[in-house]
XYZ file of C-alpha atoms in Angstrom:
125
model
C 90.661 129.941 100.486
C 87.656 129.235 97.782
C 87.138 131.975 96.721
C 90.597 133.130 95.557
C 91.475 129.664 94.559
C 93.741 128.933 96.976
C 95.314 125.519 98.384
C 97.276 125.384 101.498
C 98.298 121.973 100.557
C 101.367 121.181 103.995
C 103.014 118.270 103.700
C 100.689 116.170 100.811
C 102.339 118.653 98.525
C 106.147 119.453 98.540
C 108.929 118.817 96.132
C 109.317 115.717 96.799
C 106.305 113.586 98.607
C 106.882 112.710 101.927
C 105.258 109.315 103.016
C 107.392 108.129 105.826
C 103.974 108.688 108.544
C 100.979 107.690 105.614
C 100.394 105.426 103.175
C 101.787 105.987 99.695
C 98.452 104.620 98.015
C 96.291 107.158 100.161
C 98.566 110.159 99.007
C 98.113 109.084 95.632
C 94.899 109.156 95.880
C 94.590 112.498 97.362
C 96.991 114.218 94.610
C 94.909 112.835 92.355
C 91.819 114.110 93.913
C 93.367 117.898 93.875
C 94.289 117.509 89.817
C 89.929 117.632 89.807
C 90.583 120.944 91.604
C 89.962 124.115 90.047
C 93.446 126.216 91.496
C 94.672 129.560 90.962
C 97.281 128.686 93.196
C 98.669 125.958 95.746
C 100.688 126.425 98.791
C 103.275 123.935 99.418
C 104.181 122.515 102.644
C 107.562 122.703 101.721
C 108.801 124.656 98.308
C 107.316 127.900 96.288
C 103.981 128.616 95.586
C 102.562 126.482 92.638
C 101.015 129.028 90.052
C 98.147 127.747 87.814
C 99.967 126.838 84.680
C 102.145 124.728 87.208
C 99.933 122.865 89.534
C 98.870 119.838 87.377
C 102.742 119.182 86.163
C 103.845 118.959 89.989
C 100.617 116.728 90.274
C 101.459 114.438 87.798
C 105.344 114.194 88.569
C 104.313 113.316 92.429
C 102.120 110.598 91.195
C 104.521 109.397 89.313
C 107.175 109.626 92.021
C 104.735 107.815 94.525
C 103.944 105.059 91.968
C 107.306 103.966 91.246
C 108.651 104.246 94.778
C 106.146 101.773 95.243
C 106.935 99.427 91.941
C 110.586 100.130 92.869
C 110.180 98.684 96.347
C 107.398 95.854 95.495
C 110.029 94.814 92.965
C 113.057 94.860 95.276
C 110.712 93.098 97.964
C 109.813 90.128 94.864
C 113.517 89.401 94.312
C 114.588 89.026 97.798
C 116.452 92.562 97.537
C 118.236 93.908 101.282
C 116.835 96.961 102.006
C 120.202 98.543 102.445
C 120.715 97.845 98.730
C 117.883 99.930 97.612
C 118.589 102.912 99.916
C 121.925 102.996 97.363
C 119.065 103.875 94.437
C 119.562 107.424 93.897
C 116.228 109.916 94.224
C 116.626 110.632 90.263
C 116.203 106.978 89.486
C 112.488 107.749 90.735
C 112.491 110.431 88.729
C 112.902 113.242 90.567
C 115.585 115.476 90.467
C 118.286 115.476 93.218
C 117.993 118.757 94.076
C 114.200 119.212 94.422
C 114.332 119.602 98.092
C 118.067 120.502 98.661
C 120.464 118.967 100.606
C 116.750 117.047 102.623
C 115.877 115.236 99.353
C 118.062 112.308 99.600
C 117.296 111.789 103.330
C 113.539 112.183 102.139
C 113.915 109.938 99.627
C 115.364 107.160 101.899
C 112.661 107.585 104.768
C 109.889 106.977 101.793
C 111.744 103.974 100.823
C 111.955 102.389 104.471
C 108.554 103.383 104.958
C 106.994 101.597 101.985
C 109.470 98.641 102.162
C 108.251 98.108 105.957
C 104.091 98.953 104.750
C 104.537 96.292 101.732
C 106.534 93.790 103.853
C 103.719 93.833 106.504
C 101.455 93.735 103.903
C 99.532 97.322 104.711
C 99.707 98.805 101.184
């Protein structure tokens, strides 16, 4: 809604990024592209409503989420790693908190991690 400042943001914007049917680049990209947003407020797809003093901090901790999911996997990918050995990584080793989404964020968590291991394996991100 523009002209209350208003984001109905779904599923690009929840507690914890979900990635599992995208590409994690892309949705970087895009949470970038709403920090250059002027919001009074954003909508989740999952979670509260984001006031303005909050918006940019759940920005930037998404991003940085997203970008070491992917280092984290690129990494594991490099050194020959299983993938069932970095589904053990717990969500906070991302940096996110383990109880950002509930009793979903771990299963979350692990669908991201499939999902970019498979995209970087096949060479799609």
């Amino acid at each position: 809604i523009q002209e209350e400042k208003i984001l109905f943001a779904g599923d690009l914007l929840m507690p914890i990024p979900l990635v599992t049917d995208g590409d994690v680049d892309l949705a970087i990209a895009s949470l970038e592209t709403l920090k250059g947003l002027s919001l009074d407020y954003v909508v989740q797809g999952h979670g509260g409503v984001l006031l303005k003093g909050e918006i940019t901090d759940v920005l930037e901790d998404n991003i940085r989420y997203l970008r070491n999911l992917k280092a984290k996997v690129a990494e594991a990918i490099s050194r020959k790693r299983p993938l069932e050995k970095l589904l053990k990584v717990k969500l906070e080793e991302f940096g996110k908190s383990p109880f950002a989404m509930g009793a979903m964020g771990e299963p979350i968590h692990k669908a991201n991690i499939m999902a970019v291991y498979e995209a970087l394996k096949k060479g799609l991100t």
